């Protein structure tokens, strides 16, 4: 099916930009990737946070039918990977609503923020026991959100391209740490370039450059050898015979008129594709469900997805059913925005069904 027009229209109303600060420091990316290897393994992850980890309640309110408590805790990530979080995210705040009267069971349903349905899927991969999971409007990886979805047009590609071109550490060091190489991996070569061309022809004209403004050579950039561990992001340049515009010598040469060139202005078509590839690689490394343990019982997972979702494209990426055999996927008509606005009852029903399934299958665990 096509994409929701409402999704596209709504995105145009928002003027916010993503990645305005660039990729981040290479050393921070390296720390994130190294830590991902730990939390990707459930056995290693389950002992990272002690059971008596401090949680603070700073407000209690009594309503007609429930008690409401508000509190906070310091994100364990602040201790495990110090300084990696923005200051605003160090203190995690929550609201805990407890009914005054319980029925037969006492289930606890954790609702994360609107962008947290994916941080929900990842959390369940770490949990060592059967647990219900209801991912709403999320999928197997976040890479498609920022490379082919409507949010990709909000990404500050100009800044990302410039930073990627100037700092060789992204290519020389970071790529070596990227491990994911599944069926939808960025390392797949020509298929990636085809997908990029298909999905990015709508980008604004400031991301395009005529071939006449760039020197062109057959064979493209030196990829450092596709057989070594680095697996250069665009090793397809020489390995599949594709042609890419090359960067000037030392990323700071001179053009035909003797004017010193800005690396960010050179060979934009090739550089833009490389930046997209790098974005996909980074996102897949950190968010692709295939990089994490399979939940203990996938039959307790009920996924709710919109058929015409333009924010979370499903084309070209592994489905959750392939990664989590046995999970259930429920599709609703419409897109991301309309589902959020008008289909809340479907999300609630999925929660009820998943919890009922858990109670029947594991009567002694709740």
mmCIF file of C-alpha atoms in Angstrom:
data_model
loop_
_atom_site.group_PDB
_atom_site.id
_atom_site.type_symbol
_atom_site.label_atom_id
_atom_site.label_comp_id
_atom_site.label_asym_id
_atom_site.label_seq_id
_atom_site.Cartn_x
_atom_site.Cartn_y
_atom_site.Cartn_z
ATOM 1 C CA UNK A 1 0.000 0.000 0.000
ATOM 2 C CA UNK A 2 0.980 3.640 -0.305
ATOM 3 C CA UNK A 3 1.829 6.047 2.487
ATOM 4 C CA UNK A 4 -0.630 8.143 4.423
ATOM 5 C CA UNK A 5 -1.151 11.646 3.084
ATOM 6 C CA UNK A 6 -1.959 12.789 6.601
ATOM 7 C CA UNK A 7 1.450 11.585 7.768
ATOM 8 C CA UNK A 8 3.156 13.558 5.011
ATOM 9 C CA UNK A 9 1.042 16.668 5.598
ATOM 10 C CA UNK A 10 1.546 16.599 9.367
ATOM 11 C CA UNK A 11 5.302 16.322 8.976
ATOM 12 C CA UNK A 12 5.306 19.432 6.764
ATOM 13 C CA UNK A 13 3.656 21.414 9.542
ATOM 14 C CA UNK A 14 6.596 20.759 11.852
ATOM 15 C CA UNK A 15 9.718 22.812 11.271
ATOM 16 C CA UNK A 16 11.994 21.005 13.721
ATOM 17 C CA UNK A 17 15.286 19.546 12.512
ATOM 18 C CA UNK A 18 16.968 16.351 13.645
ATOM 19 C CA UNK A 19 20.693 15.763 14.230
ATOM 20 C CA UNK A 20 21.367 19.494 14.277
ATOM 21 C CA UNK A 21 24.568 18.818 16.218
ATOM 22 C CA UNK A 22 25.866 16.236 13.769
ATOM 23 C CA UNK A 23 26.776 12.607 14.406
ATOM 24 C CA UNK A 24 28.282 13.193 17.817
ATOM 25 C CA UNK A 25 31.835 12.578 18.916
ATOM 26 C CA UNK A 26 33.450 9.468 17.392
ATOM 27 C CA UNK A 27 34.664 8.396 20.816
ATOM 28 C CA UNK A 28 31.088 8.553 22.152
ATOM 29 C CA UNK A 29 29.795 6.477 19.246
ATOM 30 C CA UNK A 30 32.472 3.893 19.965
ATOM 31 C CA UNK A 31 31.414 3.722 23.619
ATOM 32 C CA UNK A 32 27.769 3.299 22.603
ATOM 33 C CA UNK A 33 28.576 0.480 20.181
ATOM 34 C CA UNK A 34 30.700 -1.327 22.718
ATOM 35 C CA UNK A 35 27.927 -1.091 25.299
ATOM 36 C CA UNK A 36 25.381 -2.301 22.738
ATOM 37 C CA UNK A 37 27.307 -5.551 22.529
ATOM 38 C CA UNK A 38 26.710 -6.012 26.239
ATOM 39 C CA UNK A 39 22.990 -5.251 26.337
ATOM 40 C CA UNK A 40 22.484 -7.263 23.166
ATOM 41 C CA UNK A 41 23.204 -10.354 25.261
ATOM 42 C CA UNK A 42 20.495 -11.044 27.834
ATOM 43 C CA UNK A 43 22.810 -13.049 30.075
ATOM 44 C CA UNK A 44 25.235 -10.150 30.307
ATOM 45 C CA UNK A 45 22.543 -7.517 30.630
ATOM 46 C CA UNK A 46 20.413 -8.968 33.434
ATOM 47 C CA UNK A 47 23.035 -8.280 36.104
ATOM 48 C CA UNK A 48 23.842 -4.697 35.120
ATOM 49 C CA UNK A 49 21.255 -3.066 37.407
ATOM 50 C CA UNK A 50 20.978 -4.284 41.032
ATOM 51 C CA UNK A 51 17.556 -5.210 42.389
ATOM 52 C CA UNK A 52 17.814 -2.561 45.116
ATOM 53 C CA UNK A 53 18.596 0.240 42.653
ATOM 54 C CA UNK A 54 17.378 3.481 44.304
ATOM 55 C CA UNK A 55 14.029 4.906 43.197
ATOM 56 C CA UNK A 56 12.627 8.081 44.735
ATOM 57 C CA UNK A 57 8.997 9.147 45.268
ATOM 58 C CA UNK A 58 8.588 12.901 45.628
ATOM 59 C CA UNK A 59 4.819 13.350 45.265
ATOM 60 C CA UNK A 60 1.751 11.314 46.246
ATOM 61 C CA UNK A 61 -1.843 12.174 45.347
ATOM 62 C CA UNK A 62 -5.080 10.404 46.221
ATOM 63 C CA UNK A 63 -7.909 10.513 43.698
ATOM 64 C CA UNK A 64 -11.394 9.023 43.817
ATOM 65 C CA UNK A 65 -10.443 5.620 42.444
ATOM 66 C CA UNK A 66 -6.645 5.506 42.512
ATOM 67 C CA UNK A 67 -3.387 6.627 44.087
ATOM 68 C CA UNK A 68 -0.946 8.594 41.936
ATOM 69 C CA UNK A 69 2.729 8.664 42.775
ATOM 70 C CA UNK A 70 5.359 10.687 40.963
ATOM 71 C CA UNK A 71 9.031 9.958 41.265
ATOM 72 C CA UNK A 72 12.375 9.611 39.556
ATOM 73 C CA UNK A 73 15.573 7.597 39.368
ATOM 74 C CA UNK A 74 18.977 8.277 37.896
ATOM 75 C CA UNK A 75 19.343 6.410 34.635
ATOM 76 C CA UNK A 76 21.643 3.413 35.127
ATOM 77 C CA UNK A 77 23.254 4.397 31.847
ATOM 78 C CA UNK A 78 24.770 7.380 33.616
ATOM 79 C CA UNK A 79 26.759 4.954 35.752
ATOM 80 C CA UNK A 80 27.446 2.344 33.079
ATOM 81 C CA UNK A 81 28.510 4.764 30.314
ATOM 82 C CA UNK A 82 29.223 8.027 32.155
ATOM 83 C CA UNK A 83 28.577 11.266 30.305
ATOM 84 C CA UNK A 84 26.894 9.652 27.292
ATOM 85 C CA UNK A 85 23.406 10.961 28.067
ATOM 86 C CA UNK A 86 22.316 14.570 27.534
ATOM 87 C CA UNK A 87 21.816 16.259 30.885
ATOM 88 C CA UNK A 88 18.035 16.356 30.398
ATOM 89 C CA UNK A 89 17.879 12.547 30.228
ATOM 90 C CA UNK A 90 20.016 11.689 33.259
ATOM 91 C CA UNK A 91 17.071 11.881 35.669
ATOM 92 C CA UNK A 92 14.271 9.552 34.533
ATOM 93 C CA UNK A 93 10.845 10.673 35.760
ATOM 94 C CA UNK A 94 7.737 8.514 36.047
ATOM 95 C CA UNK A 95 4.132 8.504 37.234
ATOM 96 C CA UNK A 96 2.781 5.382 38.947
ATOM 97 C CA UNK A 97 -1.016 4.974 39.030
ATOM 98 C CA UNK A 98 -2.395 2.299 41.368
ATOM 99 C CA UNK A 99 -6.142 1.541 41.589
ATOM 100 C CA UNK A 100 -7.704 1.483 45.043
ATOM 101 C CA UNK A 101 -9.520 -1.725 44.234
ATOM 102 C CA UNK A 102 -7.898 -4.602 42.367
ATOM 103 C CA UNK A 103 -9.750 -7.382 40.642
ATOM 104 C CA UNK A 104 -8.431 -10.956 40.497
ATOM 105 C CA UNK A 105 -4.933 -10.086 39.236
ATOM 106 C CA UNK A 106 -2.653 -7.104 39.705
ATOM 107 C CA UNK A 107 -1.016 -6.441 36.341
ATOM 108 C CA UNK A 108 1.372 -3.546 35.842
ATOM 109 C CA UNK A 109 1.484 -1.990 32.381
ATOM 110 C CA UNK A 110 4.424 0.308 31.632
ATOM 111 C CA UNK A 111 3.593 3.038 29.122
ATOM 112 C CA UNK A 112 6.647 4.700 27.642
ATOM 113 C CA UNK A 113 6.746 7.994 25.776
ATOM 114 C CA UNK A 114 5.302 8.280 22.297
ATOM 115 C CA UNK A 115 8.684 7.460 20.767
ATOM 116 C CA UNK A 116 9.347 4.654 23.222
ATOM 117 C CA UNK A 117 7.546 1.706 21.639
ATOM 118 C CA UNK A 118 10.698 0.548 19.947
ATOM 119 C CA UNK A 119 13.040 1.429 24.048
ATOM 120 C CA UNK A 120 9.963 -1.059 25.098
ATOM 121 C CA UNK A 121 10.877 -3.823 22.494
ATOM 122 C CA UNK A 122 14.552 -3.540 23.352
ATOM 123 C CA UNK A 123 13.822 -3.740 27.079
ATOM 124 C CA UNK A 124 11.875 -6.971 26.693
ATOM 125 C CA UNK A 125 14.794 -8.578 24.869
ATOM 126 C CA UNK A 126 16.791 -8.053 28.079
ATOM 127 C CA UNK A 127 14.159 -9.413 30.478
ATOM 128 C CA UNK A 128 14.987 -12.962 31.632
ATOM 129 C CA UNK A 129 11.340 -14.076 32.124
ATOM 130 C CA UNK A 130 8.193 -14.276 29.974
ATOM 131 C CA UNK A 131 6.549 -10.860 29.729
ATOM 132 C CA UNK A 132 3.803 -9.302 27.545
ATOM 133 C CA UNK A 133 4.931 -6.740 24.956
ATOM 134 C CA UNK A 134 2.740 -4.505 22.806
ATOM 135 C CA UNK A 135 4.845 -2.386 20.410
ATOM 136 C CA UNK A 136 2.558 0.217 18.856
ATOM 137 C CA UNK A 137 3.548 1.709 15.491
ATOM 138 C CA UNK A 138 7.166 0.552 15.671
ATOM 139 C CA UNK A 139 9.028 -2.126 13.720
ATOM 140 C CA UNK A 140 12.265 -4.090 13.586
ATOM 141 C CA UNK A 141 14.717 -1.177 13.246
ATOM 142 C CA UNK A 142 14.779 2.602 13.504
ATOM 143 C CA UNK A 143 17.089 2.974 10.494
ATOM 144 C CA UNK A 144 14.228 3.293 8.010
ATOM 145 C CA UNK A 145 12.686 6.097 10.080
ATOM 146 C CA UNK A 146 15.673 8.364 9.461
ATOM 147 C CA UNK A 147 16.651 7.223 5.954
ATOM 148 C CA UNK A 148 13.421 6.597 4.004
ATOM 149 C CA UNK A 149 10.523 7.773 6.211
ATOM 150 C CA UNK A 150 9.029 11.245 6.265
ATOM 151 C CA UNK A 151 11.278 12.167 9.193
ATOM 152 C CA UNK A 152 14.307 11.715 6.922
ATOM 153 C CA UNK A 153 13.520 15.119 5.436
ATOM 154 C CA UNK A 154 13.899 16.679 8.879
ATOM 155 C CA UNK A 155 17.431 15.335 9.236
ATOM 156 C CA UNK A 156 20.147 17.979 8.934
ATOM 157 C CA UNK A 157 21.940 16.151 6.120
ATOM 158 C CA UNK A 158 24.069 19.179 5.238
ATOM 159 C CA UNK A 159 25.689 19.144 8.664
ATOM 160 C CA UNK A 160 26.029 15.357 8.703
ATOM 161 C CA UNK A 161 27.663 15.258 5.269
ATOM 162 C CA UNK A 162 30.129 17.983 6.161
ATOM 163 C CA UNK A 163 31.094 16.288 9.416
ATOM 164 C CA UNK A 164 31.401 12.894 7.752
ATOM 165 C CA UNK A 165 33.630 14.297 5.005
ATOM 166 C CA UNK A 166 35.972 16.188 7.316
ATOM 167 C CA UNK A 167 36.414 13.632 10.102
ATOM 168 C CA UNK A 168 37.972 10.445 8.758
ATOM 169 C CA UNK A 169 37.490 8.682 12.099
ATOM 170 C CA UNK A 170 33.898 7.859 11.163
ATOM 171 C CA UNK A 171 35.169 5.710 8.297
ATOM 172 C CA UNK A 172 38.454 4.516 9.732
ATOM 173 C CA UNK A 173 37.341 3.621 13.267
ATOM 174 C CA UNK A 174 33.576 3.604 13.671
ATOM 175 C CA UNK A 175 32.704 1.306 10.778
ATOM 176 C CA UNK A 176 34.935 -1.411 12.182
ATOM 177 C CA UNK A 177 32.676 -1.591 15.236
ATOM 178 C CA UNK A 178 29.452 -2.080 13.282
ATOM 179 C CA UNK A 179 28.437 -5.712 13.464
ATOM 180 C CA UNK A 180 24.898 -6.069 12.095
ATOM 181 C CA UNK A 181 24.969 -7.760 8.711
ATOM 182 C CA UNK A 182 21.525 -9.274 8.218
ATOM 183 C CA UNK A 183 19.358 -9.573 5.134
ATOM 184 C CA UNK A 184 18.613 -5.830 5.216
ATOM 185 C CA UNK A 185 22.122 -4.738 6.166
ATOM 186 C CA UNK A 186 23.788 -1.611 4.829
ATOM 187 C CA UNK A 187 26.525 -3.916 3.551
ATOM 188 C CA UNK A 188 24.270 -5.433 0.919
ATOM 189 C CA UNK A 189 25.732 -3.232 -1.803
ATOM 190 C CA UNK A 190 23.836 -2.311 -4.972
ATOM 191 C CA UNK A 191 20.445 -2.918 -3.387
ATOM 192 C CA UNK A 192 21.154 -0.119 -0.927
ATOM 193 C CA UNK A 193 22.018 2.355 -3.663
ATOM 194 C CA UNK A 194 18.818 1.445 -5.497
ATOM 195 C CA UNK A 195 16.735 2.014 -2.379
ATOM 196 C CA UNK A 196 18.469 5.310 -1.677
ATOM 197 C CA UNK A 197 17.779 6.528 -5.205
ATOM 198 C CA UNK A 198 14.131 5.505 -4.951
ATOM 199 C CA UNK A 199 13.456 7.117 -1.605
ATOM 200 C CA UNK A 200 15.586 10.264 -1.809
ATOM 201 C CA UNK A 201 14.649 11.734 -5.189
ATOM 202 C CA UNK A 202 12.177 13.928 -3.296
ATOM 203 C CA UNK A 203 14.804 15.587 -1.132
ATOM 204 C CA UNK A 204 15.161 19.337 -1.536
ATOM 205 C CA UNK A 205 17.363 20.694 -4.292
ATOM 206 C CA UNK A 206 20.051 21.837 -1.879
ATOM 207 C CA UNK A 207 21.047 18.180 -1.536
ATOM 208 C CA UNK A 208 21.752 17.793 -5.243
ATOM 209 C CA UNK A 209 24.737 18.734 -7.360
ATOM 210 C CA UNK A 210 25.315 18.500 -11.084
ATOM 211 C CA UNK A 211 27.980 16.115 -12.313
ATOM 212 C CA UNK A 212 29.723 18.996 -14.010
ATOM 213 C CA UNK A 213 30.577 20.485 -10.611
ATOM 214 C CA UNK A 214 32.410 17.358 -9.560
ATOM 215 C CA UNK A 215 35.257 15.331 -10.970
ATOM 216 C CA UNK A 216 34.194 11.780 -11.824
ATOM 217 C CA UNK A 217 36.237 8.646 -12.176
ATOM 218 C CA UNK A 218 35.264 5.086 -12.923
ATOM 219 C CA UNK A 219 35.488 2.727 -9.989
ATOM 220 C CA UNK A 220 34.707 5.331 -7.315
ATOM 221 C CA UNK A 221 36.507 5.768 -4.043
ATOM 222 C CA UNK A 222 39.131 3.444 -2.676
ATOM 223 C CA UNK A 223 37.122 1.276 -0.295
ATOM 224 C CA UNK A 224 40.034 -0.084 1.654
ATOM 225 C CA UNK A 225 39.293 -3.583 0.464
ATOM 226 C CA UNK A 226 35.872 -5.180 0.891
ATOM 227 C CA UNK A 227 37.454 -8.275 2.363
ATOM 228 C CA UNK A 228 38.908 -6.719 5.485
ATOM 229 C CA UNK A 229 37.063 -6.338 8.761
ATOM 230 C CA UNK A 230 36.141 -2.718 8.164
ATOM 231 C CA UNK A 231 33.758 -3.529 5.319
ATOM 232 C CA UNK A 232 33.751 0.056 4.057
ATOM 233 C CA UNK A 233 30.286 1.580 3.976
ATOM 234 C CA UNK A 234 30.333 1.957 0.225
ATOM 235 C CA UNK A 235 32.679 -0.821 -0.740
ATOM 236 C CA UNK A 236 30.247 -1.400 -3.564
ATOM 237 C CA UNK A 237 32.088 1.368 -5.410
ATOM 238 C CA UNK A 238 34.791 -0.923 -6.744
ATOM 239 C CA UNK A 239 33.290 -4.292 -5.906
ATOM 240 C CA UNK A 240 30.195 -3.966 -8.079
ATOM 241 C CA UNK A 241 31.561 -1.554 -10.637
ATOM 242 C CA UNK A 242 29.479 1.438 -9.550
ATOM 243 C CA UNK A 243 30.771 4.934 -10.285
ATOM 244 C CA UNK A 244 30.948 7.526 -7.560
ATOM 245 C CA UNK A 245 32.041 11.129 -7.551
ATOM 246 C CA UNK A 246 35.369 11.340 -5.761
ATOM 247 C CA UNK A 247 36.355 13.793 -3.104
ATOM 248 C CA UNK A 248 39.199 16.188 -3.997
ATOM 249 C CA UNK A 249 42.667 15.301 -2.824
ATOM 250 C CA UNK A 250 42.925 15.444 0.976
ATOM 251 C CA UNK A 251 39.311 16.733 1.151
ATOM 252 C CA UNK A 252 40.515 20.257 0.607
ATOM 253 C CA UNK A 253 41.793 20.711 -2.938
ATOM 254 C CA UNK A 254 41.224 23.444 -5.475
ATOM 255 C CA UNK A 255 38.662 23.677 -8.231
ATOM 256 C CA UNK A 256 39.272 24.622 -11.877
ATOM 257 C CA UNK A 257 39.130 28.303 -10.996
ATOM 258 C CA UNK A 258 41.821 28.071 -8.332
ATOM 259 C CA UNK A 259 39.379 28.547 -5.453
ATOM 260 C CA UNK A 260 39.898 26.328 -2.429
ATOM 261 C CA UNK A 261 36.988 23.912 -2.128
ATOM 262 C CA UNK A 262 34.860 23.292 0.927
ATOM 263 C CA UNK A 263 34.716 19.561 1.652
ATOM 264 C CA UNK A 264 30.986 19.832 2.280
ATOM 265 C CA UNK A 265 30.465 21.203 -1.221
ATOM 266 C CA UNK A 266 32.391 18.523 -3.052
ATOM 267 C CA UNK A 267 30.782 15.601 -4.812
ATOM 268 C CA UNK A 268 27.497 15.829 -2.991
ATOM 269 C CA UNK A 269 25.722 12.887 -4.672
ATOM 270 C CA UNK A 270 28.304 10.367 -3.493
ATOM 271 C CA UNK A 271 28.798 12.002 -0.117
ATOM 272 C CA UNK A 272 25.068 12.155 0.508
ATOM 273 C CA UNK A 273 24.660 8.458 -0.239
ATOM 274 C CA UNK A 274 27.533 7.643 2.072
ATOM 275 C CA UNK A 275 25.955 9.701 4.839
ATOM 276 C CA UNK A 276 22.670 7.859 4.364
ATOM 277 C CA UNK A 277 24.533 4.561 4.473
ATOM 278 C CA UNK A 278 26.333 5.593 7.642
ATOM 279 C CA UNK A 279 23.043 6.646 9.244
ATOM 280 C CA UNK A 280 21.492 3.289 8.395
ATOM 281 C CA UNK A 281 24.546 1.468 9.732
ATOM 282 C CA UNK A 282 24.557 3.349 13.028
ATOM 283 C CA UNK A 283 20.806 2.967 13.546
ATOM 284 C CA UNK A 284 20.825 -0.727 12.677
ATOM 285 C CA UNK A 285 23.719 -1.338 15.024
ATOM 286 C CA UNK A 286 21.935 0.304 17.942
ATOM 287 C CA UNK A 287 18.259 -0.496 17.284
ATOM 288 C CA UNK A 288 17.890 -3.522 14.989
ATOM 289 C CA UNK A 289 16.088 -6.260 16.910
ATOM 290 C CA UNK A 290 18.257 -8.894 15.242
ATOM 291 C CA UNK A 291 21.156 -7.460 17.256
ATOM 292 C CA UNK A 292 19.493 -8.394 20.532
ATOM 293 C CA UNK A 293 18.309 -11.543 22.278
ATOM 294 C CA UNK A 294 14.942 -13.004 21.256
ATOM 295 C CA UNK A 295 12.320 -12.469 24.002
ATOM 296 C CA UNK A 296 11.761 -15.492 26.228
ATOM 297 C CA UNK A 297 8.206 -16.100 24.923
ATOM 298 C CA UNK A 298 7.340 -14.414 21.627
ATOM 299 C CA UNK A 299 3.708 -15.619 21.803
ATOM 300 C CA UNK A 300 3.153 -12.867 24.392
ATOM 301 C CA UNK A 301 4.031 -10.171 21.834
ATOM 302 C CA UNK A 302 1.185 -8.378 20.040
ATOM 303 C CA UNK A 303 2.454 -5.808 17.545
ATOM 304 C CA UNK A 304 0.086 -3.093 16.277
ATOM 305 C CA UNK A 305 1.172 -1.541 12.985
ATOM 306 C CA UNK A 306 -0.443 0.881 10.529
ATOM 307 C CA UNK A 307 -0.627 -0.269 6.913
ATOM 308 C CA UNK A 308 0.166 3.167 5.459
ATOM 309 C CA UNK A 309 2.677 4.327 8.052
ATOM 310 C CA UNK A 310 4.975 6.943 6.498
ATOM 311 C CA UNK A 311 6.994 7.457 9.667
ATOM 312 C CA UNK A 312 8.090 3.848 10.151
ATOM 313 C CA UNK A 313 8.564 2.295 6.678
ATOM 314 C CA UNK A 314 8.610 -1.499 6.574
ATOM 315 C CA UNK A 315 9.836 -1.896 2.998
ATOM 316 C CA UNK A 316 13.330 -3.314 2.678
ATOM 317 C CA UNK A 317 13.788 -4.330 6.317
ATOM 318 C CA UNK A 318 13.270 -7.629 8.119
ATOM 319 C CA UNK A 319 9.822 -8.066 9.642
ATOM 320 C CA UNK A 320 9.367 -8.670 13.339
ATOM 321 C CA UNK A 321 7.822 -12.054 12.518
ATOM 322 C CA UNK A 322 11.121 -13.109 10.945
ATOM 323 C CA UNK A 323 13.142 -12.001 13.960
ATOM 324 C CA UNK A 324 10.607 -13.080 16.591
ATOM 325 C CA UNK A 325 8.844 -16.195 15.244
ATOM 326 C CA UNK A 326 5.549 -16.681 17.026
ATOM 327 C CA UNK A 327 4.693 -13.036 17.647
ATOM 328 C CA UNK A 328 1.378 -11.626 16.436
ATOM 329 C CA UNK A 329 1.116 -8.567 14.190
ATOM 330 C CA UNK A 330 -2.172 -6.683 13.887
ATOM 331 C CA UNK A 331 -2.506 -4.212 11.025
ATOM 332 C CA UNK A 332 -4.885 -1.299 11.071
ATOM 333 C CA UNK A 333 -5.915 0.888 8.164
ATOM 334 C CA UNK A 334 -4.408 4.341 7.833
ATOM 335 C CA UNK A 335 -1.110 5.916 8.772
ATOM 336 C CA UNK A 336 0.928 6.795 11.842
ATOM 337 C CA UNK A 337 -0.922 9.983 12.809
ATOM 338 C CA UNK A 338 -4.456 8.730 12.184
ATOM 339 C CA UNK A 339 -3.719 5.565 14.177
ATOM 340 C CA UNK A 340 -2.564 7.612 17.148
ATOM 341 C CA UNK A 341 -5.546 9.959 16.961
ATOM 342 C CA UNK A 342 -8.379 7.565 16.186
ATOM 343 C CA UNK A 343 -7.325 3.963 16.950
ATOM 344 C CA UNK A 344 -6.495 4.075 20.656
ATOM 345 C CA UNK A 345 -9.098 1.366 21.318
ATOM 346 C CA UNK A 346 -7.127 -1.063 19.147
ATOM 347 C CA UNK A 347 -3.972 -0.428 21.167
ATOM 348 C CA UNK A 348 -5.856 -0.987 24.426
ATOM 349 C CA UNK A 349 -7.390 -4.217 23.172
ATOM 350 C CA UNK A 350 -3.949 -5.513 22.234
ATOM 351 C CA UNK A 351 -2.786 -4.792 25.793
ATOM 352 C CA UNK A 352 -5.753 -6.656 27.270
ATOM 353 C CA UNK A 353 -5.231 -9.630 24.967
ATOM 354 C CA UNK A 354 -1.495 -9.901 25.672
ATOM 355 C CA UNK A 355 -2.035 -9.780 29.442
ATOM 356 C CA UNK A 356 -4.870 -12.325 29.254
ATOM 357 C CA UNK A 357 -2.616 -14.601 27.237
ATOM 358 C CA UNK A 358 0.085 -14.272 29.872
ATOM 359 C CA UNK A 359 -2.303 -15.093 32.741
ATOM 360 C CA UNK A 360 -3.549 -18.219 30.986
ATOM 361 C CA UNK A 361 -0.103 -19.460 30.005
ATOM 362 C CA UNK A 362 1.740 -18.546 33.216
ATOM 363 C CA UNK A 363 -0.809 -18.629 36.070
ATOM 364 C CA UNK A 364 1.896 -18.914 38.719
ATOM 365 C CA UNK A 365 4.095 -16.034 37.557
ATOM 366 C CA UNK A 366 1.734 -13.109 38.120
#
